[in-house]
mmCIF file of C-alpha atoms in Angstrom:
data_model
loop_
_atom_site.group_PDB
_atom_site.id
_atom_site.type_symbol
_atom_site.label_atom_id
_atom_site.label_comp_id
_atom_site.label_asym_id
_atom_site.label_seq_id
_atom_site.Cartn_x
_atom_site.Cartn_y
_atom_site.Cartn_z
ATOM 1 C CA UNK A 1 -131.639 176.044 -30.691
ATOM 2 C CA UNK A 2 -133.727 179.176 -31.420
ATOM 3 C CA UNK A 3 -136.775 179.978 -29.103
ATOM 4 C CA UNK A 4 -138.344 181.921 -32.352
ATOM 5 C CA UNK A 5 -139.975 178.772 -33.658
ATOM 6 C CA UNK A 6 -141.298 177.562 -30.379
ATOM 7 C CA UNK A 7 -142.808 180.982 -29.437
ATOM 8 C CA UNK A 8 -144.660 180.994 -32.652
ATOM 9 C CA UNK A 9 -145.798 177.513 -32.493
ATOM 10 C CA UNK A 10 -146.745 177.942 -28.763
ATOM 11 C CA UNK A 11 -150.702 178.558 -29.339
ATOM 12 C CA UNK A 12 -151.125 176.106 -31.784
ATOM 13 C CA UNK A 13 -149.028 173.581 -29.700
ATOM 14 C CA UNK A 14 -151.226 174.091 -26.676
ATOM 15 C CA UNK A 15 -154.405 173.115 -28.441
ATOM 16 C CA UNK A 16 -153.030 170.211 -30.214
ATOM 17 C CA UNK A 17 -154.331 166.744 -28.863
ATOM 18 C CA UNK A 18 -152.028 163.876 -27.810
ATOM 19 C CA UNK A 19 -151.602 162.072 -30.861
ATOM 20 C CA UNK A 20 -150.893 158.675 -29.114
ATOM 21 C CA UNK A 21 -152.649 158.707 -25.897
ATOM 22 C CA UNK A 22 -151.907 155.073 -25.172
ATOM 23 C CA UNK A 23 -148.106 155.501 -25.382
ATOM 24 C CA UNK A 24 -148.385 158.876 -23.356
ATOM 25 C CA UNK A 25 -150.291 157.044 -20.620
ATOM 26 C CA UNK A 26 -147.673 154.222 -20.459
ATOM 27 C CA UNK A 27 -145.001 156.927 -20.113
ATOM 28 C CA UNK A 28 -146.567 158.683 -17.414
ATOM 29 C CA UNK A 29 -147.335 155.433 -15.417
ATOM 30 C CA UNK A 30 -143.755 154.247 -15.725
ATOM 31 C CA UNK A 31 -142.586 157.789 -14.565
ATOM 32 C CA UNK A 32 -144.880 157.724 -11.576
ATOM 33 C CA UNK A 33 -143.463 154.409 -10.631
ATOM 34 C CA UNK A 34 -140.185 155.909 -10.009
ATOM 35 C CA UNK A 35 -141.246 159.241 -8.291
ATOM 36 C CA UNK A 36 -141.758 159.694 -4.504
ATOM 37 C CA UNK A 37 -144.008 161.966 -2.663
ATOM 38 C CA UNK A 38 -140.877 163.347 -0.926
ATOM 39 C CA UNK A 39 -138.979 164.172 -4.269
ATOM 40 C CA UNK A 40 -138.152 167.759 -5.449
ATOM 41 C CA UNK A 41 -138.299 167.597 -9.431
ATOM 42 C CA UNK A 42 -137.379 169.552 -12.318
ATOM 43 C CA UNK A 43 -138.557 169.255 -15.834
ATOM 44 C CA UNK A 44 -136.745 170.870 -18.646
ATOM 45 C CA UNK A 45 -138.372 171.468 -21.892
ATOM 46 C CA UNK A 46 -141.755 171.485 -20.359
ATOM 47 C CA UNK A 47 -143.573 173.007 -23.234
ATOM 48 C CA UNK A 48 -147.085 174.436 -22.101
ATOM 49 C CA UNK A 49 -146.927 172.386 -18.729
ATOM 50 C CA UNK A 50 -149.550 169.668 -19.252
ATOM 51 C CA UNK A 51 -147.136 167.162 -18.299
ATOM 52 C CA UNK A 52 -145.866 168.748 -15.151
ATOM 53 C CA UNK A 53 -149.222 169.393 -13.782
ATOM 54 C CA UNK A 54 -150.208 166.057 -14.320
ATOM 55 C CA UNK A 55 -147.151 164.454 -12.398
ATOM 56 C CA UNK A 56 -147.068 167.151 -9.524
ATOM 57 C CA UNK A 57 -149.335 165.194 -7.173
ATOM 58 C CA UNK A 58 -146.854 162.543 -6.955
ATOM 59 C CA UNK A 59 -144.039 164.486 -5.831
ATOM 60 C CA UNK A 60 -143.146 167.084 -3.116
ATOM 61 C CA UNK A 61 -142.488 169.829 -5.427
ATOM 62 C CA UNK A 62 -142.025 170.423 -9.299
ATOM 63 C CA UNK A 63 -140.193 173.235 -11.110
ATOM 64 C CA UNK A 64 -140.899 172.980 -14.836
ATOM 65 C CA UNK A 65 -138.795 175.261 -17.307
ATOM 66 C CA UNK A 66 -138.673 175.683 -20.979
ATOM 67 C CA UNK A 67 -136.446 178.180 -22.909
ATOM 68 C CA UNK A 68 -139.570 179.424 -24.877
ATOM 69 C CA UNK A 69 -141.376 182.475 -23.568
ATOM 70 C CA UNK A 70 -144.340 181.681 -25.307
ATOM 71 C CA UNK A 71 -144.709 178.117 -23.993
ATOM 72 C CA UNK A 72 -144.143 179.319 -20.387
ATOM 73 C CA UNK A 73 -146.761 182.311 -20.543
ATOM 74 C CA UNK A 74 -149.466 179.491 -21.673
ATOM 75 C CA UNK A 75 -148.011 177.263 -18.780
ATOM 76 C CA UNK A 76 -148.277 179.668 -16.201
ATOM 77 C CA UNK A 77 -151.714 180.781 -17.084
ATOM 78 C CA UNK A 78 -152.770 177.143 -16.345
ATOM 79 C CA UNK A 79 -152.030 177.728 -12.873
ATOM 80 C CA UNK A 80 -155.011 179.804 -12.184
ATOM 81 C CA UNK A 81 -157.213 176.931 -12.816
ATOM 82 C CA UNK A 82 -159.191 176.033 -9.505
ATOM 83 C CA UNK A 83 -157.864 172.397 -9.738
ATOM 84 C CA UNK A 84 -154.230 173.270 -10.468
ATOM 85 C CA UNK A 85 -151.824 171.958 -7.842
ATOM 86 C CA UNK A 86 -150.001 174.128 -5.529
ATOM 87 C CA UNK A 87 -146.485 172.447 -5.820
ATOM 88 C CA UNK A 88 -145.777 173.564 -9.406
ATOM 89 C CA UNK A 89 -143.640 176.581 -10.592
ATOM 90 C CA UNK A 90 -143.017 177.594 -14.163
ATOM 91 C CA UNK A 91 -140.185 179.591 -15.492
ATOM 92 C CA UNK A 92 -138.220 180.579 -18.502
ATOM 93 C CA UNK A 93 -134.891 178.956 -18.390
ATOM 94 C CA UNK A 94 -132.221 176.778 -20.272
ATOM 95 C CA UNK A 95 -130.502 173.899 -18.590
ATOM 96 C CA UNK A 96 -127.369 176.285 -17.802
ATOM 97 C CA UNK A 97 -129.565 178.688 -15.911
ATOM 98 C CA UNK A 98 -130.182 175.903 -13.308
ATOM 99 C CA UNK A 99 -126.744 174.758 -13.424
ATOM 100 C CA UNK A 100 -125.458 178.149 -12.760
ATOM 101 C CA UNK A 101 -128.003 178.558 -9.879
ATOM 102 C CA UNK A 102 -126.559 175.472 -7.942
ATOM 103 C CA UNK A 103 -129.984 173.598 -7.993
ATOM 104 C CA UNK A 104 -130.090 170.241 -7.065
ATOM 105 C CA UNK A 105 -132.896 167.836 -7.603
ATOM 106 C CA UNK A 106 -134.140 164.221 -6.687
ATOM 107 C CA UNK A 107 -135.240 163.800 -10.148
ATOM 108 C CA UNK A 108 -134.853 165.635 -13.783
ATOM 109 C CA UNK A 109 -137.349 165.041 -16.181
ATOM 110 C CA UNK A 110 -136.995 165.552 -19.949
ATOM 111 C CA UNK A 111 -139.699 164.493 -22.160
ATOM 112 C CA UNK A 112 -139.380 165.054 -25.926
ATOM 113 C CA UNK A 113 -136.502 167.188 -25.472
ATOM 114 C CA UNK A 114 -133.207 165.658 -25.975
ATOM 115 C CA UNK A 115 -133.522 164.988 -29.875
ATOM 116 C CA UNK A 116 -134.487 168.834 -30.239
ATOM 117 C CA UNK A 117 -131.065 170.038 -28.529
ATOM 118 C CA UNK A 118 -127.799 170.775 -30.568
ATOM 119 C CA UNK A 119 -125.433 169.153 -28.134
ATOM 120 C CA UNK A 120 -127.160 165.945 -26.849
ATOM 121 C CA UNK A 121 -123.951 164.680 -24.715
ATOM 122 C CA UNK A 122 -123.479 168.067 -23.256
ATOM 123 C CA UNK A 123 -127.104 168.576 -22.074
ATOM 124 C CA UNK A 124 -127.149 165.115 -20.460
ATOM 125 C CA UNK A 125 -123.749 166.049 -18.613
ATOM 126 C CA UNK A 126 -125.433 169.262 -17.481
ATOM 127 C CA UNK A 127 -128.586 167.521 -16.299
ATOM 128 C CA UNK A 128 -126.114 165.043 -14.143
ATOM 129 C CA UNK A 129 -124.975 168.045 -12.139
ATOM 130 C CA UNK A 130 -128.590 169.016 -11.388
ATOM 131 C CA UNK A 131 -129.179 165.708 -9.596
ATOM 132 C CA UNK A 132 -128.469 164.888 -6.127
ATOM 133 C CA UNK A 133 -126.317 161.799 -5.787
ATOM 134 C CA UNK A 134 -128.229 158.976 -6.645
ATOM 135 C CA UNK A 135 -130.989 161.199 -8.277
ATOM 136 C CA UNK A 136 -132.927 159.923 -11.410
ATOM 137 C CA UNK A 137 -132.974 161.173 -14.957
ATOM 138 C CA UNK A 138 -136.204 160.347 -16.540
ATOM 139 C CA UNK A 139 -136.572 160.928 -20.334
ATOM 140 C CA UNK A 140 -138.086 160.260 -23.477
ATOM 141 C CA UNK A 141 -136.832 160.996 -26.991
ATOM 142 C CA UNK A 142 -137.532 160.316 -30.377
ATOM 143 C CA UNK A 143 -134.946 158.091 -32.230
ATOM 144 C CA UNK A 144 -135.003 158.528 -35.848
ATOM 145 C CA UNK A 145 -131.243 157.567 -36.632
ATOM 146 C CA UNK A 146 -131.871 154.296 -37.919
ATOM 147 C CA UNK A 147 -133.834 155.894 -40.623
ATOM 148 C CA UNK A 148 -131.974 158.877 -41.173
ATOM 149 C CA UNK A 149 -131.685 158.626 -44.954
ATOM 150 C CA UNK A 150 -135.754 158.977 -44.986
ATOM 151 C CA UNK A 151 -136.126 161.567 -42.448
ATOM 152 C CA UNK A 152 -133.228 163.849 -42.889
ATOM 153 C CA UNK A 153 -134.271 165.199 -46.243
ATOM 154 C CA UNK A 154 -137.734 165.616 -45.070
ATOM 155 C CA UNK A 155 -136.915 167.369 -41.991
ATOM 156 C CA UNK A 156 -134.356 169.541 -43.739
ATOM 157 C CA UNK A 157 -137.151 170.388 -46.262
ATOM 158 C CA UNK A 158 -139.358 171.511 -43.448
ATOM 159 C CA UNK A 159 -136.729 173.505 -41.654
ATOM 160 C CA UNK A 160 -136.413 175.572 -44.766
ATOM 161 C CA UNK A 161 -139.780 176.830 -44.847
ATOM 162 C CA UNK A 162 -139.870 177.223 -41.057
ATOM 163 C CA UNK A 163 -142.032 174.232 -40.300
ATOM 164 C CA UNK A 164 -139.815 172.214 -38.293
ATOM 165 C CA UNK A 165 -136.977 172.793 -35.542
ATOM 166 C CA UNK A 166 -133.523 171.380 -35.124
ATOM 167 C CA UNK A 167 -133.728 167.639 -34.742
ATOM 168 C CA UNK A 168 -130.829 165.323 -33.828
ATOM 169 C CA UNK A 169 -131.304 162.027 -35.595
ATOM 170 C CA UNK A 170 -130.363 159.658 -32.835
ATOM 171 C CA UNK A 171 -130.295 155.760 -32.667
ATOM 172 C CA UNK A 172 -131.581 154.119 -29.524
ATOM 173 C CA UNK A 173 -128.029 152.833 -29.109
ATOM 174 C CA UNK A 174 -126.486 156.325 -29.389
ATOM 175 C CA UNK A 175 -128.956 157.855 -27.018
ATOM 176 C CA UNK A 176 -128.340 155.006 -24.436
ATOM 177 C CA UNK A 177 -124.567 155.399 -24.773
ATOM 178 C CA UNK A 178 -124.655 158.987 -24.374
ATOM 179 C CA UNK A 179 -126.518 158.569 -21.159
ATOM 180 C CA UNK A 180 -124.092 155.828 -19.677
ATOM 181 C CA UNK A 181 -121.045 157.859 -20.751
ATOM 182 C CA UNK A 182 -122.437 160.854 -18.646
ATOM 183 C CA UNK A 183 -122.086 158.821 -15.642
ATOM 184 C CA UNK A 184 -125.707 157.105 -15.418
ATOM 185 C CA UNK A 185 -126.872 153.466 -14.872
ATOM 186 C CA UNK A 186 -130.089 152.672 -16.951
ATOM 187 C CA UNK A 187 -132.653 151.280 -14.555
ATOM 188 C CA UNK A 188 -135.721 151.117 -16.756
ATOM 189 C CA UNK A 189 -136.277 151.559 -20.632
ATOM 190 C CA UNK A 190 -138.851 150.972 -23.425
ATOM 191 C CA UNK A 191 -140.103 152.553 -26.568
ATOM 192 C CA UNK A 192 -143.627 153.978 -26.377
ATOM 193 C CA UNK A 193 -144.493 154.037 -29.232
ATOM 194 C CA UNK A 194 -142.162 151.483 -30.832
ATOM 195 C CA UNK A 195 -142.359 152.979 -34.536
ATOM 196 C CA UNK A 196 -140.794 155.412 -35.073
ATOM 197 C CA UNK A 197 -139.068 154.643 -31.611
ATOM 198 C CA UNK A 198 -139.617 156.932 -28.724
ATOM 199 C CA UNK A 199 -137.264 156.025 -26.367
ATOM 200 C CA UNK A 200 -137.999 155.952 -22.532
ATOM 201 C CA UNK A 201 -135.291 155.820 -20.032
ATOM 202 C CA UNK A 202 -134.902 155.962 -16.301
ATOM 203 C CA UNK A 203 -131.335 156.433 -15.279
ATOM 204 C CA UNK A 204 -129.547 156.749 -11.886
ATOM 205 C CA UNK A 205 -126.590 159.127 -11.364
ATOM 206 C CA UNK A 206 -123.554 156.960 -10.235
ATOM 207 C CA UNK A 207 -121.284 158.683 -7.842
ATOM 208 C CA UNK A 208 -117.660 157.311 -7.012
#
């Protein structure tokens, strides 16, 4: 996954309104229900930081990272606002950087992220190592695999002209399977919106 596309997209992305506010609100409320005031949380693929800032009052601390320098610069600027929570930090990083640093969290969040990585199973396995025993992995991922015949040529054409990033065409069953195979128990799930399905999953790290 190259950061060039996202660095270039960041300013426009920051100004774009949320397309489906009802689904976003549902996702946030379901997420908050699984977080605790004592939780130390990591969000990967945080973009320009709006979701991190929204969830921060519900946890002890929230570290939010993105591999795009352009996204992180915009996110960091938001911390200068008077109403910005004081328990949020932003950093440019990939999942492997957190793993290499030996970091451990009560929860790891990944919203609209997994379908954009090249190696989905590998990313989920890395996320598992970032969790404390019994920690939660909370994610939401667009699943276009059931209509790959439609979306694959469209996305491919957009990628040729630099208008789309890499997209993994996952089915809901494949995504859930990858999460379980990595050593998680799915506690909560749903699709917000239902079509095209954007799969919300809350999964608990299992330890033997």
